[in-house]
JSON list of C-alpha atoms in Angstrom, two decimals:
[
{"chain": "O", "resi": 1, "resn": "UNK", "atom": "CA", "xyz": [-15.21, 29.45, 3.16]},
{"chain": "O", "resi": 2, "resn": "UNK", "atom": "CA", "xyz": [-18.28, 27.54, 2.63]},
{"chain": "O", "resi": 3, "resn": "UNK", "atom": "CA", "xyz": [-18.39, 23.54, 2.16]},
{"chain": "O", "resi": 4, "resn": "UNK", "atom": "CA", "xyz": [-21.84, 22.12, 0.33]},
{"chain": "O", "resi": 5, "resn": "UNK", "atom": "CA", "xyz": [-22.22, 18.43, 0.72]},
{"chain": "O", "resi": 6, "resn": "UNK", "atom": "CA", "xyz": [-24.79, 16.60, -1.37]},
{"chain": "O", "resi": 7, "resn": "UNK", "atom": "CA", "xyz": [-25.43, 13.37, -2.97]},
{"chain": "O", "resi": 8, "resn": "UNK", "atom": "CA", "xyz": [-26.71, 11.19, 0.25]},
{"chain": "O", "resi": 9, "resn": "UNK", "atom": "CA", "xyz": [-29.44, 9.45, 0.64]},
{"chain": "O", "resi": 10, "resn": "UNK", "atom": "CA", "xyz": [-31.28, 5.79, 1.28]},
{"chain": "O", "resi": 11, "resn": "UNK", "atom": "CA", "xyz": [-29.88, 2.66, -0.65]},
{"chain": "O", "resi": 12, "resn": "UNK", "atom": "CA", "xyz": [-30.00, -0.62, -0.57]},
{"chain": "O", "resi": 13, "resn": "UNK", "atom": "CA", "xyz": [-27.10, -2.91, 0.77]},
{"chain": "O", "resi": 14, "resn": "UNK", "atom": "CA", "xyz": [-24.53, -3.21, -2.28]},
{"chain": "O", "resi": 15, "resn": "UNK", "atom": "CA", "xyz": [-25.80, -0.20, -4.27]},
{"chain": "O", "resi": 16, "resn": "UNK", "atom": "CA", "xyz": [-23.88, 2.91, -4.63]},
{"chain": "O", "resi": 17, "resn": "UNK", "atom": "CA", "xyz": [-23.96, 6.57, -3.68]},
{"chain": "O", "resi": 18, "resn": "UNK", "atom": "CA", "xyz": [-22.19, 9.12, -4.81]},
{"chain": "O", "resi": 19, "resn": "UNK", "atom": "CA", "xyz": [-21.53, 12.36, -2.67]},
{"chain": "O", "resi": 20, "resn": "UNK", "atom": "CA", "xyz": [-20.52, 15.80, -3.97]},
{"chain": "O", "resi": 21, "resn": "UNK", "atom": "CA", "xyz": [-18.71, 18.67, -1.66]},
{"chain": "O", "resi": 22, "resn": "UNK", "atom": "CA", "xyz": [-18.50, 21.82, -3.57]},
{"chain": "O", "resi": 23, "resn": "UNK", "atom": "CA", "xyz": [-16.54, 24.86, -1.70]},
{"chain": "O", "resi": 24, "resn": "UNK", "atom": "CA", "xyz": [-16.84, 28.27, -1.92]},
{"chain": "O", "resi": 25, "resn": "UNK", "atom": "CA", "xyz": [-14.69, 31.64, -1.38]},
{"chain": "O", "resi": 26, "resn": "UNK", "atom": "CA", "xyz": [-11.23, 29.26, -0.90]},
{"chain": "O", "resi": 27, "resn": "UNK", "atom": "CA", "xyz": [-8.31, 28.48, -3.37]},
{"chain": "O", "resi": 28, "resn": "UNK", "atom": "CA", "xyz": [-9.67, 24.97, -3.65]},
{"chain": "O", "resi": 29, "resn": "UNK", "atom": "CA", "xyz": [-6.87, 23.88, -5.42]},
{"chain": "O", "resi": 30, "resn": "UNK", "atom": "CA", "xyz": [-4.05, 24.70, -2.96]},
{"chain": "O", "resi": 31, "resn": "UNK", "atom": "CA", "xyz": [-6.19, 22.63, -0.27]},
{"chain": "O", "resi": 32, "resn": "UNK", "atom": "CA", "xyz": [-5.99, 18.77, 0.46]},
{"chain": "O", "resi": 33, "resn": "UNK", "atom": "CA", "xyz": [-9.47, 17.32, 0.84]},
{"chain": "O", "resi": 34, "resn": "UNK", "atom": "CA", "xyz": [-11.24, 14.56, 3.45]},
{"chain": "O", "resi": 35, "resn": "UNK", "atom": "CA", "xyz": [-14.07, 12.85, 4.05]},
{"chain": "O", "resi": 36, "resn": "UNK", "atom": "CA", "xyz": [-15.03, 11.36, 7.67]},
{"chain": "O", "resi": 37, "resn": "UNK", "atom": "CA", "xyz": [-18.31, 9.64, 8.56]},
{"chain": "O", "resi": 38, "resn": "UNK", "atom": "CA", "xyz": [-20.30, 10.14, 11.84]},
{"chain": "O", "resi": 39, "resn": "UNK", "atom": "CA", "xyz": [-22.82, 7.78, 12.99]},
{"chain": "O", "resi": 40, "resn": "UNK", "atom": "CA", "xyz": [-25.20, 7.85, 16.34]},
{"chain": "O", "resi": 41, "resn": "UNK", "atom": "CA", "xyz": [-23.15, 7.68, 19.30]},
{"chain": "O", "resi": 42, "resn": "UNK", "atom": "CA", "xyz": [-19.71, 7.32, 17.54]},
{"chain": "O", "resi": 43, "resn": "UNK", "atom": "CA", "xyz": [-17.14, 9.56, 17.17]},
{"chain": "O", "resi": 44, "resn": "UNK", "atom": "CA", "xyz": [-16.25, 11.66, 14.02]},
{"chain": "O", "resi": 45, "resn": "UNK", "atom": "CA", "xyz": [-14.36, 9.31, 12.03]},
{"chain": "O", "resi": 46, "resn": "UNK", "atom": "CA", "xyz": [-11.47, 9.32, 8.48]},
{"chain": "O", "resi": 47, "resn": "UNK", "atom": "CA", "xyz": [-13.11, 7.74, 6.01]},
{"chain": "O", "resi": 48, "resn": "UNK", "atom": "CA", "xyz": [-10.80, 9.30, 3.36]},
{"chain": "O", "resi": 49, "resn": "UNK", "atom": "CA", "xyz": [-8.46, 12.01, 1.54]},
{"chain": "O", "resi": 50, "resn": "UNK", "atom": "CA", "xyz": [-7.37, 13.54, -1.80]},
{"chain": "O", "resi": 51, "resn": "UNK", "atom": "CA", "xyz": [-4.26, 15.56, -2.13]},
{"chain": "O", "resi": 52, "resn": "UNK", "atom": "CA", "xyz": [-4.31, 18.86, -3.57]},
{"chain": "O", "resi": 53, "resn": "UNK", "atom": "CA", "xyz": [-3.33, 17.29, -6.73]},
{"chain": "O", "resi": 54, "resn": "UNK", "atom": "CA", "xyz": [-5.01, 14.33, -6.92]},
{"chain": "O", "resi": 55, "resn": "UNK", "atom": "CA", "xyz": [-2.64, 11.95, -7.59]},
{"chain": "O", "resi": 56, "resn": "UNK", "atom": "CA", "xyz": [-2.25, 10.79, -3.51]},
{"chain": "O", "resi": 57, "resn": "UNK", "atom": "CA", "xyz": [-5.69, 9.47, -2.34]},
{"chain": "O", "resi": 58, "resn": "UNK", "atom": "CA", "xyz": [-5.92, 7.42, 0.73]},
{"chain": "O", "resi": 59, "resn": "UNK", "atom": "CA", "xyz": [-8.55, 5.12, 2.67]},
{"chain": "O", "resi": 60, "resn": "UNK", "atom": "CA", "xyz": [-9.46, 3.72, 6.24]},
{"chain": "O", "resi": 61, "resn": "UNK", "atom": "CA", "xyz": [-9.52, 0.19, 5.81]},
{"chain": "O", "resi": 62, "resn": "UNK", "atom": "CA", "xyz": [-12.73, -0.33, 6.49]},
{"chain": "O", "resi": 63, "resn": "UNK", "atom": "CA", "xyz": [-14.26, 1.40, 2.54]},
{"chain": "O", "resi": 64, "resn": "UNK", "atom": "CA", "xyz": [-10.79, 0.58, 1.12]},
{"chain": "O", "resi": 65, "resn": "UNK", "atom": "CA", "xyz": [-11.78, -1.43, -2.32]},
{"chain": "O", "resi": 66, "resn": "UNK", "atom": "CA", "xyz": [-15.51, 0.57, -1.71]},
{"chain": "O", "resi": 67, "resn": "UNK", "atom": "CA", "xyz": [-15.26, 4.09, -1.81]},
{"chain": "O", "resi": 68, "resn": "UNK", "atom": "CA", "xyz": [-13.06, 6.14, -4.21]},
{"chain": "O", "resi": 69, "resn": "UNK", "atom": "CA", "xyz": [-12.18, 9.83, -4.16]},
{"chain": "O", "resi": 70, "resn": "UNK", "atom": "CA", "xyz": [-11.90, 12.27, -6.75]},
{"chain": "O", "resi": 71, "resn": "UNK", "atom": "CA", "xyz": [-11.41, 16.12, -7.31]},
{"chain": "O", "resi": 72, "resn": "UNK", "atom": "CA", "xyz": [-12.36, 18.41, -10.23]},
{"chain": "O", "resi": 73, "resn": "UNK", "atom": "CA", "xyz": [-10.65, 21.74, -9.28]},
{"chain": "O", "resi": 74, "resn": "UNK", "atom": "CA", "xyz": [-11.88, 23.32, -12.01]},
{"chain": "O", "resi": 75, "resn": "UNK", "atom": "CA", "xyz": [-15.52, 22.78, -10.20]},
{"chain": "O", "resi": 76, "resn": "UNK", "atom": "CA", "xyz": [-13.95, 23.25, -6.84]},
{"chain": "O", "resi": 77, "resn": "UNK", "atom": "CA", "xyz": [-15.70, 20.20, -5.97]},
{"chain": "O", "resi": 78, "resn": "UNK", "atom": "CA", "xyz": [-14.29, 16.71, -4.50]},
{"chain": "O", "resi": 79, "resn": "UNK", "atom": "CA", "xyz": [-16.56, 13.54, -4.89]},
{"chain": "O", "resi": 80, "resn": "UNK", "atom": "CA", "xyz": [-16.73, 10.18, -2.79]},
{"chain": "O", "resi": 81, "resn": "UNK", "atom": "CA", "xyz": [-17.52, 7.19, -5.14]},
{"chain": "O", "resi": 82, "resn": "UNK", "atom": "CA", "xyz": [-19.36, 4.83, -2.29]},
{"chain": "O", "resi": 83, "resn": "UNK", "atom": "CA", "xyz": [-19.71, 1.26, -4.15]},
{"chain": "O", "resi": 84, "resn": "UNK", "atom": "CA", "xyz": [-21.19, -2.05, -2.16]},
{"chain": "O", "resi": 85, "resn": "UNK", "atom": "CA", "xyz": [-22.29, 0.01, 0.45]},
{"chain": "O", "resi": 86, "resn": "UNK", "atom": "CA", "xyz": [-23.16, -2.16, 3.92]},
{"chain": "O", "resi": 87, "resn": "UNK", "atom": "CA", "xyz": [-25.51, -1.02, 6.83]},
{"chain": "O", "resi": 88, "resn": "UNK", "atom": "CA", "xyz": [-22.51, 0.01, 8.44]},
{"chain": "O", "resi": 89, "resn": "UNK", "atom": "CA", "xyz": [-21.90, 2.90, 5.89]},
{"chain": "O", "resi": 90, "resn": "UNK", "atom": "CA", "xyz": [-24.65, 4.81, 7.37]},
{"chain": "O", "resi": 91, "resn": "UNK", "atom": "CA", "xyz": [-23.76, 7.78, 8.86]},
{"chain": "O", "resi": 92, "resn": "UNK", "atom": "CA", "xyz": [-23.31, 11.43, 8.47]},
{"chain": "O", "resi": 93, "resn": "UNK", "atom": "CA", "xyz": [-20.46, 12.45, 5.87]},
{"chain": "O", "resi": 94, "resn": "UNK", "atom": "CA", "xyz": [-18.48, 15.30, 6.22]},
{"chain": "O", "resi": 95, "resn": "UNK", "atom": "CA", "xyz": [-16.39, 16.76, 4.00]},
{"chain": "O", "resi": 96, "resn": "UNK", "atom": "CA", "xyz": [-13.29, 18.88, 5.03]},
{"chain": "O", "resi": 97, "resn": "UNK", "atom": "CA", "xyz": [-10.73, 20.98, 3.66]},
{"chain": "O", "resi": 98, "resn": "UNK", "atom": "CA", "xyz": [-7.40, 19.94, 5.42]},
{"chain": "O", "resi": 99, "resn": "UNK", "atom": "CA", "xyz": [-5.09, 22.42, 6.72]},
{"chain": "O", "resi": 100, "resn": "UNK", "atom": "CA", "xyz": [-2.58, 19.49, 7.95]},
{"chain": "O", "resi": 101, "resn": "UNK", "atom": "CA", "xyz": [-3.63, 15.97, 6.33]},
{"chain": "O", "resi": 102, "resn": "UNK", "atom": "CA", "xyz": [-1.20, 13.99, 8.68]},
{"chain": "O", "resi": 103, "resn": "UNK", "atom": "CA", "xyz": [-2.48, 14.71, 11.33]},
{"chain": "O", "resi": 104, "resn": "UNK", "atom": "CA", "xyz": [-5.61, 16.16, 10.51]},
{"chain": "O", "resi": 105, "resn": "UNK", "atom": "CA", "xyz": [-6.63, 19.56, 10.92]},
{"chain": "O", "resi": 106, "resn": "UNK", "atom": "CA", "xyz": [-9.53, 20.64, 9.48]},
{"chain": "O", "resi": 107, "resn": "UNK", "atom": "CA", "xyz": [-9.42, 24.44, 7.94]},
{"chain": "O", "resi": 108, "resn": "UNK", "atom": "CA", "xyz": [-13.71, 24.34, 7.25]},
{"chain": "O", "resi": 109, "resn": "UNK", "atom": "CA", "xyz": [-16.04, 21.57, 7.38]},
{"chain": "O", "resi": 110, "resn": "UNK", "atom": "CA", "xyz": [-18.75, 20.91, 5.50]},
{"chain": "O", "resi": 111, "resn": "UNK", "atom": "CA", "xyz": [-22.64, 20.70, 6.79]},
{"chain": "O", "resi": 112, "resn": "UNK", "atom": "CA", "xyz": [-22.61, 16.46, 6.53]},
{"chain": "O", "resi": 113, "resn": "UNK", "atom": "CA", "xyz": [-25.06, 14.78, 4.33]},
{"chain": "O", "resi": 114, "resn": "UNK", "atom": "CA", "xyz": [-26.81, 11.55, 5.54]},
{"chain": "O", "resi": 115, "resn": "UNK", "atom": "CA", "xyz": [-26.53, 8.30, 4.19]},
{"chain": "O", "resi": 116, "resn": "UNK", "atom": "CA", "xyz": [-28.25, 5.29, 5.10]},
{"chain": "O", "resi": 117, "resn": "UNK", "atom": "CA", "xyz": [-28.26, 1.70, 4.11]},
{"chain": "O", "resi": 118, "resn": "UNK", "atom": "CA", "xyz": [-30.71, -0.47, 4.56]},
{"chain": "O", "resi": 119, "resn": "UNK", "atom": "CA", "xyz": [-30.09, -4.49, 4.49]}
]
């Protein structure tokens, strides 16, 4: 399987972003989806997730109210809305098809697409 983040970039504080992870060679629709967020000298961390059905989505606290997550199976592709984005957004996002959502195991990451916001 192949993952295909896009969509980052540089924004101001409280602008928006939104990031696109299309996947490849997978039944994309039998998969639960994440995103998680790297930034220097941090660890890899859940930003958020989308059920294979896309009713369930869930957040980390911290872009809760922010960020939304959506699917469109038919494009095998899973978004991240990213709204009032802070300087502490920036980071690396990765997208990740989940073998086991709770707890996570990722089945194939994606390459990570950087996003950066300035104040």
């Amino acid at each position: 399987v192949q993952l295909q983040a896009s969509g980052g970039g540089l924004v101001q504080a409280g602008g928006s972003l939104r990031l696109s992870c299309t996947a490849s060679g997978r039944t994309f629709s039998s998969y639960d989806l994440a995103w998680f967020r790297q930034s220097p000298g941090k660890e890899r961390a859940f930003v958020g997730a989308i059920r294979r059905s896309g009713t369930d989505t869930y957040y980390s606290s911290s872009v809760k109210g922010r960020f939304s997550i959506s699917r469109d199976n038919a494009k095998n592709t899973v978004y991240l809305q990213m709204d009032n984005l802070k300087p502490e957004d920036t980071a690396v996002y990765y997208c990740a098809l989940a073998a086991n959502l709770v707890p996570f195991r990722a089945d194939a990451w994606g390459q990570g697409t950087q996003v950066t916001v300035s104040s």
